[in-house]
Amino acid sequence: MPYIDPETVARAREMDLLTYLQERDPEELVRTGPASWRTRTHDSLKLSNGKWYWWSRGIGGRSALDYLVAVKGMSFTDAVQEIVGDFPTPVLRRTPPPRQPPQHEPREFTLPPEAGTEAALEYLQRRGIDKEILDELHGAGVVYGSRRYSHQNVVFVGKDMTGAPRYASVRACAGDFKGEAPGSDKRFGFAMEQRGGPIEVHVFESAIDALSFATLFKIRGGNWRTLSLLSLGGIPPVRDGGNVKVPCALEQWLADHPLCSEVRLHLDNDGPGRAAARAIAERVSPRIPVGIEPPATGKDVNDHLLAVLDGRREGRFRDRSDRGCR
C-alpha cells in the first residue's frame, strides 16, 4: 500500500462531515433542528456542533474521514483519496519520512462563561429535578447556564478533592448536543459528595440522572444531602468478550475515597448500559462490593423520575421504590 504524506492526511481531516455531505451527497442529509441533522441511511447518526455520533453503534467523530472509515467501511487510503481527490505524485512514497516525536501541548481547562442560568435551571426543572437541589448546587457553583452562539446550555462542573474545578459537561437545553469544556479532565466527573465515614457511591451515566436520583430520594422522604453521587459522563464501550476499562472517574473516586463501602451502578436500562454495568462490576467487585441497579421504569433514571411524577399528578402513584431509590 502506498504511503500517504501526513500533509495530505491532515488536509483530509480538515473536512467536517456536514460540509462533506452538503458538497458530495446532499440527499443524505435530513435536517432535525436549526443546527442539527441526521443521515437518511442511518436515522440514529446525528450531526451537530461540528461533530457526528452514530447512537445505535456507539461511535462518532468530527471529520468526514472518520465517517468514511467507520460508517462507510472504506479503507483509510480510499477515504483520504475520496476527500482530497487523486494524490499528487510527490505524495505517494514507498517509505515514510523519519518520524518526528509528537509535540502535545495540554489544553488549558476553562469553564464556560455563565449566561442564562435561570433558563438552564428551568430546563432542569422541566426534566423533573427538584428546585431546592438545583438552587443549592447553583450556589455551590457546580450547576449553571451558559450560551454558545444562540444556543442555551446547562453546565455541570466536576471538582477535585481540593475543590478546584477540573471538568465540565455541557448539555443543550434544546436539541441533542452533549459535550465537554475544552481541557476537561474526565477523572473528575460531576459529583455530589457525602464527606467522612464509610460511604456508598451511586454511579450514573449523566449528571441529569444523578440529579434525578437525588430528587427521587427526596420525594420518598430521604435526605439527599447524605448521598454520594457520581456521573461518569458517558460509558466506555464494551469490547468482544465483555472486556471494558473501568471509567477513570470511578477509578479516581475510589482512590480519593478509601473508606467507600459499596459501588451501586444505576446505568441506563438498555443494551449498552446493562453490558457496561456487568463489565464494570466484574472489574471492580474484587476490590469492593458492587450492586447493579438499573431504573425500574424507562431507559434511564430521569425517565423513571418523570414516570413517578406523572403518576403522582394523576393520582395513580404507588411507591414501588426500586432498590436504588430508597
CSV table of N, CA, C and O in Angstrom, one decimal, residues 101-222:
chain,number,residue,atom,x,y,z
A,101,PRO,N,9.2,13.2,16.9
A,101,PRO,CA,8.5,13.0,18.1
A,101,PRO,C,7.3,13.9,18.2
A,101,PRO,O,7.4,15.1,17.9
A,102,PRO,N,6.1,13.4,18.6
A,102,PRO,CA,4.9,14.3,18.6
A,102,PRO,C,5.0,15.4,19.7
A,102,PRO,O,5.6,15.1,20.8
A,103,GLN,N,4.5,16.5,19.4
A,103,GLN,CA,4.5,17.6,20.3
A,103,GLN,C,3.1,17.9,20.8
A,103,GLN,O,2.3,18.4,20.1
A,104,HIS,N,2.8,17.4,22.0
A,104,HIS,CA,1.5,17.5,22.5
A,104,HIS,C,1.5,18.6,23.6
A,104,HIS,O,2.1,18.4,24.7
A,105,GLU,N,0.7,19.6,23.5
A,105,GLU,CA,0.6,20.6,24.5
A,105,GLU,C,-0.8,20.5,25.1
A,105,GLU,O,-1.8,20.5,24.4
A,106,PRO,N,-0.9,20.2,26.4
A,106,PRO,CA,-2.2,20.0,27.0
A,106,PRO,C,-3.0,21.3,26.9
A,106,PRO,O,-2.5,22.4,27.0
A,107,ARG,N,-4.3,21.1,26.6
A,107,ARG,CA,-5.2,22.3,26.5
A,107,ARG,C,-5.6,22.8,27.9
A,107,ARG,O,-5.9,22.0,28.8
A,108,GLU,N,-5.5,24.0,28.1
A,108,GLU,CA,-5.9,24.6,29.4
A,108,GLU,C,-7.4,24.5,29.6
A,108,GLU,O,-8.2,24.8,28.7
A,109,PHE,N,-7.8,24.1,30.8
A,109,PHE,CA,-9.2,23.9,31.2
A,109,PHE,C,-9.8,25.3,31.5
A,109,PHE,O,-9.2,26.0,32.3
A,110,THR,N,-10.9,25.6,30.9
A,110,THR,CA,-11.6,26.9,31.1
A,110,THR,C,-13.1,26.6,31.3
A,110,THR,O,-13.6,25.9,30.4
A,111,LEU,N,-13.7,27.0,32.3
A,111,LEU,CA,-15.1,26.9,32.5
A,111,LEU,C,-15.8,27.7,31.5
A,111,LEU,O,-15.4,28.9,31.3
A,112,PRO,N,-16.9,27.2,30.9
A,112,PRO,CA,-17.7,28.1,30.0
A,112,PRO,C,-18.3,29.3,30.8
A,112,PRO,O,-18.6,29.2,32.0
A,113,PRO,N,-18.3,30.5,30.2
A,113,PRO,CA,-18.8,31.7,30.9
A,113,PRO,C,-20.3,31.5,31.3
A,113,PRO,O,-21.1,30.9,30.5
A,114,GLU,N,-20.7,32.0,32.4
A,114,GLU,CA,-22.1,31.9,32.8
A,114,GLU,C,-23.0,32.8,32.1
A,114,GLU,O,-22.7,34.0,31.9
A,115,ALA,N,-24.1,32.3,31.6
A,115,ALA,CA,-25.1,33.2,31.0
A,115,ALA,C,-26.4,32.4,30.9
A,115,ALA,O,-26.4,31.2,30.5
A,116,GLY,N,-27.5,33.0,31.2
A,116,GLY,CA,-28.8,32.3,31.1
A,116,GLY,C,-29.0,31.2,32.1
A,116,GLY,O,-29.7,30.2,31.8
A,117,THR,N,-28.5,31.4,33.3
A,117,THR,CA,-28.7,30.3,34.3
A,117,THR,C,-30.1,30.1,34.6
A,117,THR,O,-30.6,28.9,34.8
A,118,GLU,N,-31.0,31.1,34.7
A,118,GLU,CA,-32.4,31.0,35.0
A,118,GLU,C,-33.0,30.0,34.0
A,118,GLU,O,-33.8,29.1,34.4
A,119,ALA,N,-32.7,30.2,32.7
A,119,ALA,CA,-33.3,29.4,31.7
A,119,ALA,C,-32.8,27.9,31.8
A,119,ALA,O,-33.5,27.0,31.6
A,120,ALA,N,-31.5,27.8,32.2
A,120,ALA,CA,-30.9,26.4,32.3
A,120,ALA,C,-31.6,25.7,33.5
A,120,ALA,O,-31.9,24.5,33.4
A,121,LEU,N,-31.8,26.4,34.6
A,121,LEU,CA,-32.4,25.8,35.8
A,121,LEU,C,-33.9,25.4,35.5
A,121,LEU,O,-34.4,24.4,36.0
A,122,GLU,N,-34.6,26.3,34.7
A,122,GLU,CA,-36.0,26.0,34.4
A,122,GLU,C,-36.0,24.8,33.5
A,122,GLU,O,-36.9,23.9,33.6
A,123,TYR,N,-35.0,24.6,32.6
A,123,TYR,CA,-35.0,23.4,31.8
A,123,TYR,C,-34.8,22.1,32.6
A,123,TYR,O,-35.5,21.1,32.4
A,124,LEU,N,-34.0,22.2,33.6
A,124,LEU,CA,-33.8,21.0,34.5
A,124,LEU,C,-35.0,20.8,35.3
A,124,LEU,O,-35.4,19.6,35.6
A,125,GLN,N,-35.7,21.8,35.7
A,125,GLN,CA,-37.0,21.6,36.5
A,125,GLN,C,-38.0,20.9,35.6
A,125,GLN,O,-38.8,20.1,36.0
A,126,ARG,N,-38.0,21.3,34.3
A,126,ARG,CA,-38.9,20.6,33.4
A,126,ARG,C,-38.6,19.1,33.2
A,126,ARG,O,-39.4,18.3,32.9
A,127,ARG,N,-37.3,18.8,33.5
A,127,ARG,CA,-36.9,17.4,33.5
A,127,ARG,C,-37.2,16.7,34.8
A,127,ARG,O,-36.8,15.6,35.0
A,128,GLY,N,-37.9,17.4,35.7
A,128,GLY,CA,-38.3,16.9,37.0
A,128,GLY,C,-37.4,17.1,38.1
A,128,GLY,O,-37.7,16.6,39.3
A,129,ILE,N,-36.3,17.8,37.9
A,129,ILE,CA,-35.3,18.0,39.0
A,129,ILE,C,-35.8,18.9,40.1
A,129,ILE,O,-36.4,20.0,39.7
A,130,ASP,N,-35.6,18.6,41.3
A,130,ASP,CA,-36.2,19.4,42.4
A,130,ASP,C,-35.5,20.8,42.5
A,130,ASP,O,-34.3,20.9,42.4
A,131,LYS,N,-36.3,21.9,42.7
A,131,LYS,CA,-35.7,23.2,42.7
A,131,LYS,C,-34.8,23.5,43.8
A,131,LYS,O,-33.8,24.2,43.7
A,132,GLU,N,-35.1,23.0,45.0
A,132,GLU,CA,-34.2,23.2,46.2
A,132,GLU,C,-32.8,22.6,45.9
A,132,GLU,O,-31.8,23.2,46.2
A,133,ILE,N,-32.8,21.4,45.3
A,133,ILE,CA,-31.5,20.8,44.9
A,133,ILE,C,-30.7,21.6,43.9
A,133,ILE,O,-29.5,21.9,44.1
A,134,LEU,N,-31.4,22.1,42.9
A,134,LEU,CA,-30.8,22.9,41.9
A,134,LEU,C,-30.3,24.3,42.5
A,134,LEU,O,-29.2,24.7,42.2
A,135,ASP,N,-31.1,24.9,43.3
A,135,ASP,CA,-30.6,26.2,43.9
A,135,ASP,C,-29.4,26.0,44.7
A,135,ASP,O,-28.5,26.8,44.7
A,136,GLU,N,-29.3,24.9,45.5
A,136,GLU,CA,-28.1,24.7,46.3
A,136,GLU,C,-26.9,24.4,45.5
A,136,GLU,O,-25.8,24.9,45.8
A,137,LEU,N,-27.1,23.6,44.4
A,137,LEU,CA,-25.9,23.3,43.6
A,137,LEU,C,-25.5,24.5,42.8
A,137,LEU,O,-24.3,24.6,42.5
A,138,HIS,N,-26.4,25.3,42.4
A,138,HIS,CA,-26.1,26.5,41.7
A,138,HIS,C,-25.3,27.4,42.6
A,138,HIS,O,-24.3,28.0,42.2
A,139,GLY,N,-25.7,27.5,43.9
A,139,GLY,CA,-25.0,28.3,44.9
A,139,GLY,C,-23.6,27.8,45.1
A,139,GLY,O,-22.7,28.6,45.4
A,140,ALA,N,-23.4,26.5,44.9
A,140,ALA,CA,-22.0,25.9,45.1
A,140,ALA,C,-21.2,26.0,43.8
A,140,ALA,O,-20.0,25.7,43.8
A,141,GLY,N,-21.8,26.6,42.7
A,141,GLY,CA,-21.1,26.8,41.5
A,141,GLY,C,-20.9,25.6,40.6
A,141,GLY,O,-20.0,25.6,39.8
A,142,VAL,N,-21.6,24.5,40.8
A,142,VAL,CA,-21.4,23.3,40.1
A,142,VAL,C,-22.5,23.1,39.0
A,142,VAL,O,-22.4,22.1,38.2
A,143,VAL,N,-23.6,23.9,39.1
A,143,VAL,CA,-24.7,23.8,38.0
A,143,VAL,C,-25.0,25.2,37.7
A,143,VAL,O,-25.4,26.0,38.5
A,144,TYR,N,-24.9,25.6,36.4
A,144,TYR,CA,-25.3,26.9,35.9
A,144,TYR,C,-25.5,26.9,34.4
A,144,TYR,O,-25.4,25.9,33.8
A,145,GLY,N,-25.9,28.0,33.9
A,145,GLY,CA,-26.2,28.2,32.5
A,145,GLY,C,-25.1,28.8,31.7
A,145,GLY,O,-24.3,29.6,32.3
A,146,SER,N,-25.0,28.5,30.5
A,146,SER,CA,-24.0,29.1,29.6
A,146,SER,C,-24.6,29.2,28.2
A,146,SER,O,-25.5,28.4,27.8
A,147,ARG,N,-24.1,30.1,27.4
A,147,ARG,CA,-24.6,30.2,26.0
A,147,ARG,C,-23.4,30.1,25.0
A,147,ARG,O,-22.4,30.7,25.3
A,148,ARG,N,-23.7,29.4,23.9
A,148,ARG,CA,-22.7,29.4,22.8
A,148,ARG,C,-23.5,29.8,21.5
A,148,ARG,O,-24.4,29.0,21.2
A,149,TYR,N,-23.0,30.9,20.9
A,149,TYR,CA,-23.8,31.4,19.8
A,149,TYR,C,-25.2,31.7,20.3
A,149,TYR,O,-25.4,32.4,21.3
A,150,SER,N,-26.2,31.1,19.7
A,150,SER,CA,-27.6,31.4,20.2
A,150,SER,C,-28.2,30.2,21.0
A,150,SER,O,-29.4,30.1,21.2
A,151,HIS,N,-27.3,29.2,21.3
A,151,HIS,CA,-27.8,28.0,22.0
A,151,HIS,C,-27.6,28.2,23.5
A,151,HIS,O,-26.6,28.5,24.0
A,152,GLN,N,-28.7,27.9,24.2
A,152,GLN,CA,-28.7,27.8,25.7
A,152,GLN,C,-28.3,26.5,26.2
A,152,GLN,O,-28.8,25.5,25.8
A,153,ASN,N,-27.3,26.4,27.1
A,153,ASN,CA,-26.8,25.2,27.6
A,153,ASN,C,-26.8,25.2,29.1
A,153,ASN,O,-26.9,26.2,29.8
A,154,VAL,N,-26.8,24.0,29.7
A,154,VAL,CA,-26.6,23.9,31.2
A,154,VAL,C,-25.2,23.2,31.4
A,154,VAL,O,-24.8,22.3,30.6
A,155,VAL,N,-24.5,23.7,32.4
A,155,VAL,CA,-23.1,23.2,32.6
A,155,VAL,C,-23.1,22.5,34.0
A,155,VAL,O,-23.6,23.0,35.0
A,156,PHE,N,-22.4,21.3,34.0
A,156,PHE,CA,-22.2,20.6,35.3
A,156,PHE,C,-20.7,20.5,35.5
A,156,PHE,O,-20.0,19.9,34.7
A,157,VAL,N,-20.3,21.0,36.7
A,157,VAL,CA,-18.9,21.1,37.0
A,157,VAL,C,-18.4,20.0,37.9
A,157,VAL,O,-19.1,19.6,38.8
A,158,GLY,N,-17.3,19.4,37.5
A,158,GLY,CA,-16.6,18.4,38.4
A,158,GLY,C,-15.4,19.0,39.0
A,158,GLY,O,-14.6,19.7,38.4
A,159,LYS,N,-15.2,18.8,40.3
A,159,LYS,CA,-14.1,19.3,41.1
A,159,LYS,C,-13.2,18.2,41.6
A,159,LYS,O,-13.6,17.1,41.9
A,160,ASP,N,-11.9,18.5,41.9
A,160,ASP,CA,-11.0,17.6,42.6
A,160,ASP,C,-11.2,17.7,44.1
A,160,ASP,O,-12.0,18.5,44.6
A,161,MET,N,-10.4,17.0,44.8
A,161,MET,CA,-10.6,16.9,46.3
A,161,MET,C,-10.2,18.3,47.0
A,161,MET,O,-10.6,18.5,48.1
A,162,THR,N,-9.5,19.1,46.3
A,162,THR,CA,-9.2,20.5,46.8
A,162,THR,C,-10.3,21.5,46.6
A,162,THR,O,-10.3,22.6,47.0
A,163,GLY,N,-11.3,21.1,45.8
A,163,GLY,CA,-12.4,22.0,45.4
A,163,GLY,C,-12.2,22.8,44.1
A,163,GLY,O,-13.0,23.6,43.8
A,164,ALA,N,-11.1,22.5,43.4
A,164,ALA,CA,-10.7,23.2,42.2
A,164,ALA,C,-11.5,22.6,41.0
A,164,ALA,O,-11.5,21.3,40.8
A,165,PRO,N,-12.2,23.4,40.2
A,165,PRO,CA,-12.9,22.8,39.0
A,165,PRO,C,-11.9,22.2,38.1
A,165,PRO,O,-10.8,22.8,37.7
A,166,ARG,N,-12.2,21.0,37.6
A,166,ARG,CA,-11.3,20.3,36.7
A,166,ARG,C,-12.0,19.7,35.5
A,166,ARG,O,-11.4,19.2,34.5
A,167,TYR,N,-13.4,19.8,35.5
A,167,TYR,CA,-14.1,19.2,34.4
A,167,TYR,C,-15.5,19.9,34.3
A,167,TYR,O,-16.0,20.4,35.3
A,168,ALA,N,-16.0,19.9,33.1
A,168,ALA,CA,-17.4,20.5,32.9
A,168,ALA,C,-18.0,19.8,31.7
A,168,ALA,O,-17.5,19.8,30.6
A,169,SER,N,-19.2,19.2,32.0
A,169,SER,CA,-20.0,18.7,30.9
A,169,SER,C,-21.0,19.7,30.5
A,169,SER,O,-21.5,20.5,31.4
A,170,VAL,N,-21.4,19.8,29.2
A,170,VAL,CA,-22.3,20.8,28.7
A,170,VAL,C,-23.4,20.1,28.0
A,170,VAL,O,-23.2,19.2,27.2
A,171,ARG,N,-24.6,20.4,28.3
A,171,ARG,CA,-25.8,19.8,27.8
A,171,ARG,C,-26.7,20.9,27.2
A,171,ARG,O,-27.1,21.9,27.9
A,172,ALA,N,-27.1,20.8,26.0
A,172,ALA,CA,-28.0,21.8,25.4
A,172,ALA,C,-29.4,21.7,26.0
A,172,ALA,O,-29.9,20.6,26.3
A,173,CYS,N,-30.0,22.8,26.2
A,173,CYS,CA,-31.4,22.8,26.7
A,173,CYS,C,-32.4,22.5,25.7
A,173,CYS,O,-33.6,22.3,26.0
A,174,ALA,N,-32.0,22.6,24.4
A,174,ALA,CA,-32.9,22.2,23.3
A,174,ALA,C,-32.0,21.5,22.3
A,174,ALA,O,-31.0,21.9,21.9
A,175,GLY,N,-32.5,20.3,21.8
A,175,GLY,CA,-31.7,19.5,20.9
A,175,GLY,C,-30.9,18.4,21.6
A,175,GLY,O,-31.0,18.3,22.8
A,176,ASP,N,-30.0,17.7,20.9
A,176,ASP,CA,-29.3,16.6,21.4
A,176,ASP,C,-27.9,16.8,21.8
A,176,ASP,O,-27.2,15.9,22.2
A,177,PHE,N,-27.4,18.1,21.7
A,177,PHE,CA,-26.0,18.3,21.9
A,177,PHE,C,-25.5,18.0,23.3
A,177,PHE,O,-26.1,18.4,24.3
A,178,LYS,N,-24.5,17.2,23.4
A,178,LYS,CA,-23.8,17.0,24.7
A,178,LYS,C,-22.3,17.0,24.4
A,178,LYS,O,-21.8,16.5,23.4
A,179,GLY,N,-21.6,17.7,25.3
A,179,GLY,CA,-20.1,17.8,25.1
A,179,GLY,C,-19.4,18.1,26.4
A,179,GLY,O,-20.0,18.0,27.5
A,180,GLU,N,-18.2,18.5,26.3
A,180,GLU,CA,-17.3,18.8,27.5
A,180,GLU,C,-16.6,20.1,27.2
A,180,GLU,O,-16.2,20.3,26.0
A,181,ALA,N,-16.3,20.8,28.2
A,181,ALA,CA,-15.5,22.0,28.0
A,181,ALA,C,-14.1,21.7,27.6
A,181,ALA,O,-13.6,20.6,28.1
A,182,PRO,N,-13.4,22.5,26.8
A,182,PRO,CA,-12.0,22.1,26.4
A,182,PRO,C,-11.1,22.0,27.6
A,182,PRO,O,-11.2,22.8,28.6
A,183,GLY,N,-10.3,21.0,27.5
A,183,GLY,CA,-9.3,20.8,28.6
A,183,GLY,C,-9.9,20.0,29.8
A,183,GLY,O,-9.2,19.9,30.8
A,184,SER,N,-11.1,19.5,29.7
A,184,SER,CA,-11.7,18.8,30.9
A,184,SER,C,-11.0,17.6,31.2
A,184,SER,O,-10.5,16.8,30.3
A,185,ASP,N,-10.8,17.3,32.5
A,185,ASP,CA,-10.1,16.1,33.0
A,185,ASP,C,-11.2,15.1,33.4
A,185,ASP,O,-11.9,15.3,34.4
A,186,LYS,N,-11.4,14.1,32.6
A,186,LYS,CA,-12.6,13.2,32.8
A,186,LYS,C,-12.5,12.4,34.1
A,186,LYS,O,-13.4,11.7,34.5
A,187,ARG,N,-11.3,12.4,34.7
A,187,ARG,CA,-11.2,11.7,36.0
A,187,ARG,C,-12.1,12.4,37.1
A,187,ARG,O,-12.4,11.7,38.1
A,188,PHE,N,-12.4,13.6,36.9
A,188,PHE,CA,-13.2,14.4,37.9
A,188,PHE,C,-14.5,14.7,37.4
A,188,PHE,O,-14.8,15.9,37.1
A,189,GLY,N,-15.4,13.7,37.4
A,189,GLY,CA,-16.8,13.9,36.9
A,189,GLY,C,-17.6,14.7,37.9
A,189,GLY,O,-17.3,14.9,39.1
A,190,PHE,N,-18.8,15.2,37.4
A,190,PHE,CA,-19.7,15.9,38.2
A,190,PHE,C,-20.1,14.9,39.4
A,190,PHE,O,-20.5,13.8,39.2
A,191,ALA,N,-20.1,15.4,40.6
A,191,ALA,CA,-20.4,14.6,41.8
A,191,ALA,C,-21.1,15.4,42.9
A,191,ALA,O,-21.0,16.6,42.9
A,192,MET,N,-21.9,14.7,43.7
A,192,MET,CA,-22.5,15.2,44.9
A,192,MET,C,-22.0,14.3,46.0
A,192,MET,O,-22.2,13.1,46.0
A,193,GLU,N,-21.3,14.9,47.0
A,193,GLU,CA,-20.5,14.1,47.9
A,193,GLU,C,-20.9,14.2,49.3
A,193,GLU,O,-21.1,15.3,49.9
A,194,GLN,N,-21.0,13.0,50.0
A,194,GLN,CA,-21.1,12.9,51.4
A,194,GLN,C,-19.7,12.7,51.9
A,194,GLN,O,-19.0,11.8,51.5
A,195,ARG,N,-19.3,13.6,52.8
A,195,ARG,CA,-17.9,13.5,53.3
A,195,ARG,C,-17.9,12.8,54.6
A,195,ARG,O,-18.7,12.9,55.5
A,196,GLY,N,-16.8,12.0,54.8
A,196,GLY,CA,-16.5,11.4,56.1
A,196,GLY,C,-17.2,10.1,56.3
A,196,GLY,O,-18.3,9.9,55.9
A,197,GLY,N,-16.5,9.1,56.9
A,197,GLY,CA,-17.0,7.8,57.3
A,197,GLY,C,-17.2,6.9,56.1
A,197,GLY,O,-17.0,7.3,54.9
A,198,PRO,N,-17.5,5.7,56.4
A,198,PRO,CA,-17.8,4.7,55.3
A,198,PRO,C,-19.0,5.2,54.4
A,198,PRO,O,-20.0,5.6,55.0
A,199,ILE,N,-18.9,5.2,53.2
A,199,ILE,CA,-19.9,5.7,52.3
A,199,ILE,C,-20.1,4.7,51.1
A,199,ILE,O,-19.3,3.9,50.8
A,200,GLU,N,-21.3,4.8,50.5
A,200,GLU,CA,-21.5,4.1,49.3
A,200,GLU,C,-21.7,5.2,48.2
A,200,GLU,O,-22.3,6.2,48.5
A,201,VAL,N,-21.3,4.9,47.0
A,201,VAL,CA,-21.4,5.8,45.9
A,201,VAL,C,-22.3,5.3,44.9
A,201,VAL,O,-22.2,4.1,44.5
A,202,HIS,N,-23.3,6.1,44.4
A,202,HIS,CA,-24.2,5.8,43.4
A,202,HIS,C,-23.7,6.4,42.1
A,202,HIS,O,-23.3,7.6,42.0
A,203,VAL,N,-23.6,5.5,41.0
A,203,VAL,CA,-22.9,5.9,39.8
A,203,VAL,C,-23.9,6.0,38.6
A,203,VAL,O,-24.7,5.0,38.5
A,204,PHE,N,-23.8,7.0,37.8
A,204,PHE,CA,-24.7,7.2,36.7
A,204,PHE,C,-24.0,7.6,35.4
A,204,PHE,O,-22.8,8.0,35.5
A,205,GLU,N,-24.7,7.5,34.3
A,205,GLU,CA,-24.1,7.8,33.0
A,205,GLU,C,-24.0,9.3,32.9
A,205,GLU,O,-23.1,9.9,32.3
A,206,SER,N,-25.0,10.1,33.4
A,206,SER,CA,-25.0,11.5,33.2
A,206,SER,C,-25.4,12.2,34.5
A,206,SER,O,-25.9,11.7,35.5
A,207,ALA,N,-25.1,13.6,34.5
A,207,ALA,CA,-25.4,14.4,35.6
A,207,ALA,C,-26.9,14.5,35.9
A,207,ALA,O,-27.3,14.6,37.0
A,208,ILE,N,-27.6,14.6,34.8
A,208,ILE,CA,-29.1,14.7,34.9
A,208,ILE,C,-29.7,13.4,35.6
A,208,ILE,O,-30.6,13.5,36.4
A,209,ASP,N,-29.1,12.3,35.3
A,209,ASP,CA,-29.6,11.1,36.0
A,209,ASP,C,-29.2,11.1,37.5
A,209,ASP,O,-30.0,10.7,38.4
A,210,ALA,N,-28.0,11.7,37.8
A,210,ALA,CA,-27.6,11.8,39.2
A,210,ALA,C,-28.6,12.7,40.0
A,210,ALA,O,-29.1,12.4,41.1
A,211,LEU,N,-28.9,13.9,39.4
A,211,LEU,CA,-29.9,14.8,40.0
A,211,LEU,C,-31.3,14.2,40.1
A,211,LEU,O,-32.0,14.5,41.0
A,212,SER,N,-31.6,13.4,39.1
A,212,SER,CA,-32.9,12.7,39.2
A,212,SER,C,-33.0,11.8,40.3
A,212,SER,O,-34.0,11.6,41.0
A,213,PHE,N,-31.9,11.0,40.6
A,213,PHE,CA,-31.9,10.1,41.7
A,213,PHE,C,-32.0,10.9,43.0
A,213,PHE,O,-32.7,10.5,43.9
A,214,ALA,N,-31.3,12.0,43.1
A,214,ALA,CA,-31.4,12.8,44.4
A,214,ALA,C,-32.8,13.3,44.6
A,214,ALA,O,-33.4,13.3,45.7
A,215,THR,N,-33.5,13.7,43.5
A,215,THR,CA,-34.9,14.1,43.6
A,215,THR,C,-35.8,13.0,44.0
A,215,THR,O,-36.7,13.2,44.9
A,216,LEU,N,-35.6,11.8,43.4
A,216,LEU,CA,-36.4,10.6,43.9
A,216,LEU,C,-36.2,10.3,45.3
A,216,LEU,O,-37.2,10.0,46.1
A,217,PHE,N,-35.0,10.4,45.8
A,217,PHE,CA,-34.6,10.2,47.2
A,217,PHE,C,-35.4,11.2,48.1
A,217,PHE,O,-35.9,10.8,49.1
A,218,LYS,N,-35.4,12.4,47.6
A,218,LYS,CA,-36.1,13.4,48.5
A,218,LYS,C,-37.6,13.2,48.5
A,218,LYS,O,-38.2,13.3,49.6
A,219,ILE,N,-38.2,13.0,47.4
A,219,ILE,CA,-39.7,12.9,47.4
A,219,ILE,C,-40.2,11.6,48.1
A,219,ILE,O,-41.3,11.5,48.5
A,220,ARG,N,-39.3,10.7,48.3
A,220,ARG,CA,-39.6,9.5,49.1
A,220,ARG,C,-39.2,9.6,50.6
A,220,ARG,O,-39.1,8.7,51.3
A,221,GLY,N,-38.8,10.9,51.0
A,221,GLY,CA,-38.6,11.2,52.4
A,221,GLY,C,-37.2,11.1,52.8
A,221,GLY,O,-36.9,11.3,54.0
A,222,GLY,N,-36.2,10.9,51.9
A,222,GLY,CA,-34.8,10.8,52.3
A,222,GLY,C,-34.2,12.1,52.3
A,222,GLY,O,-34.6,13.1,51.7
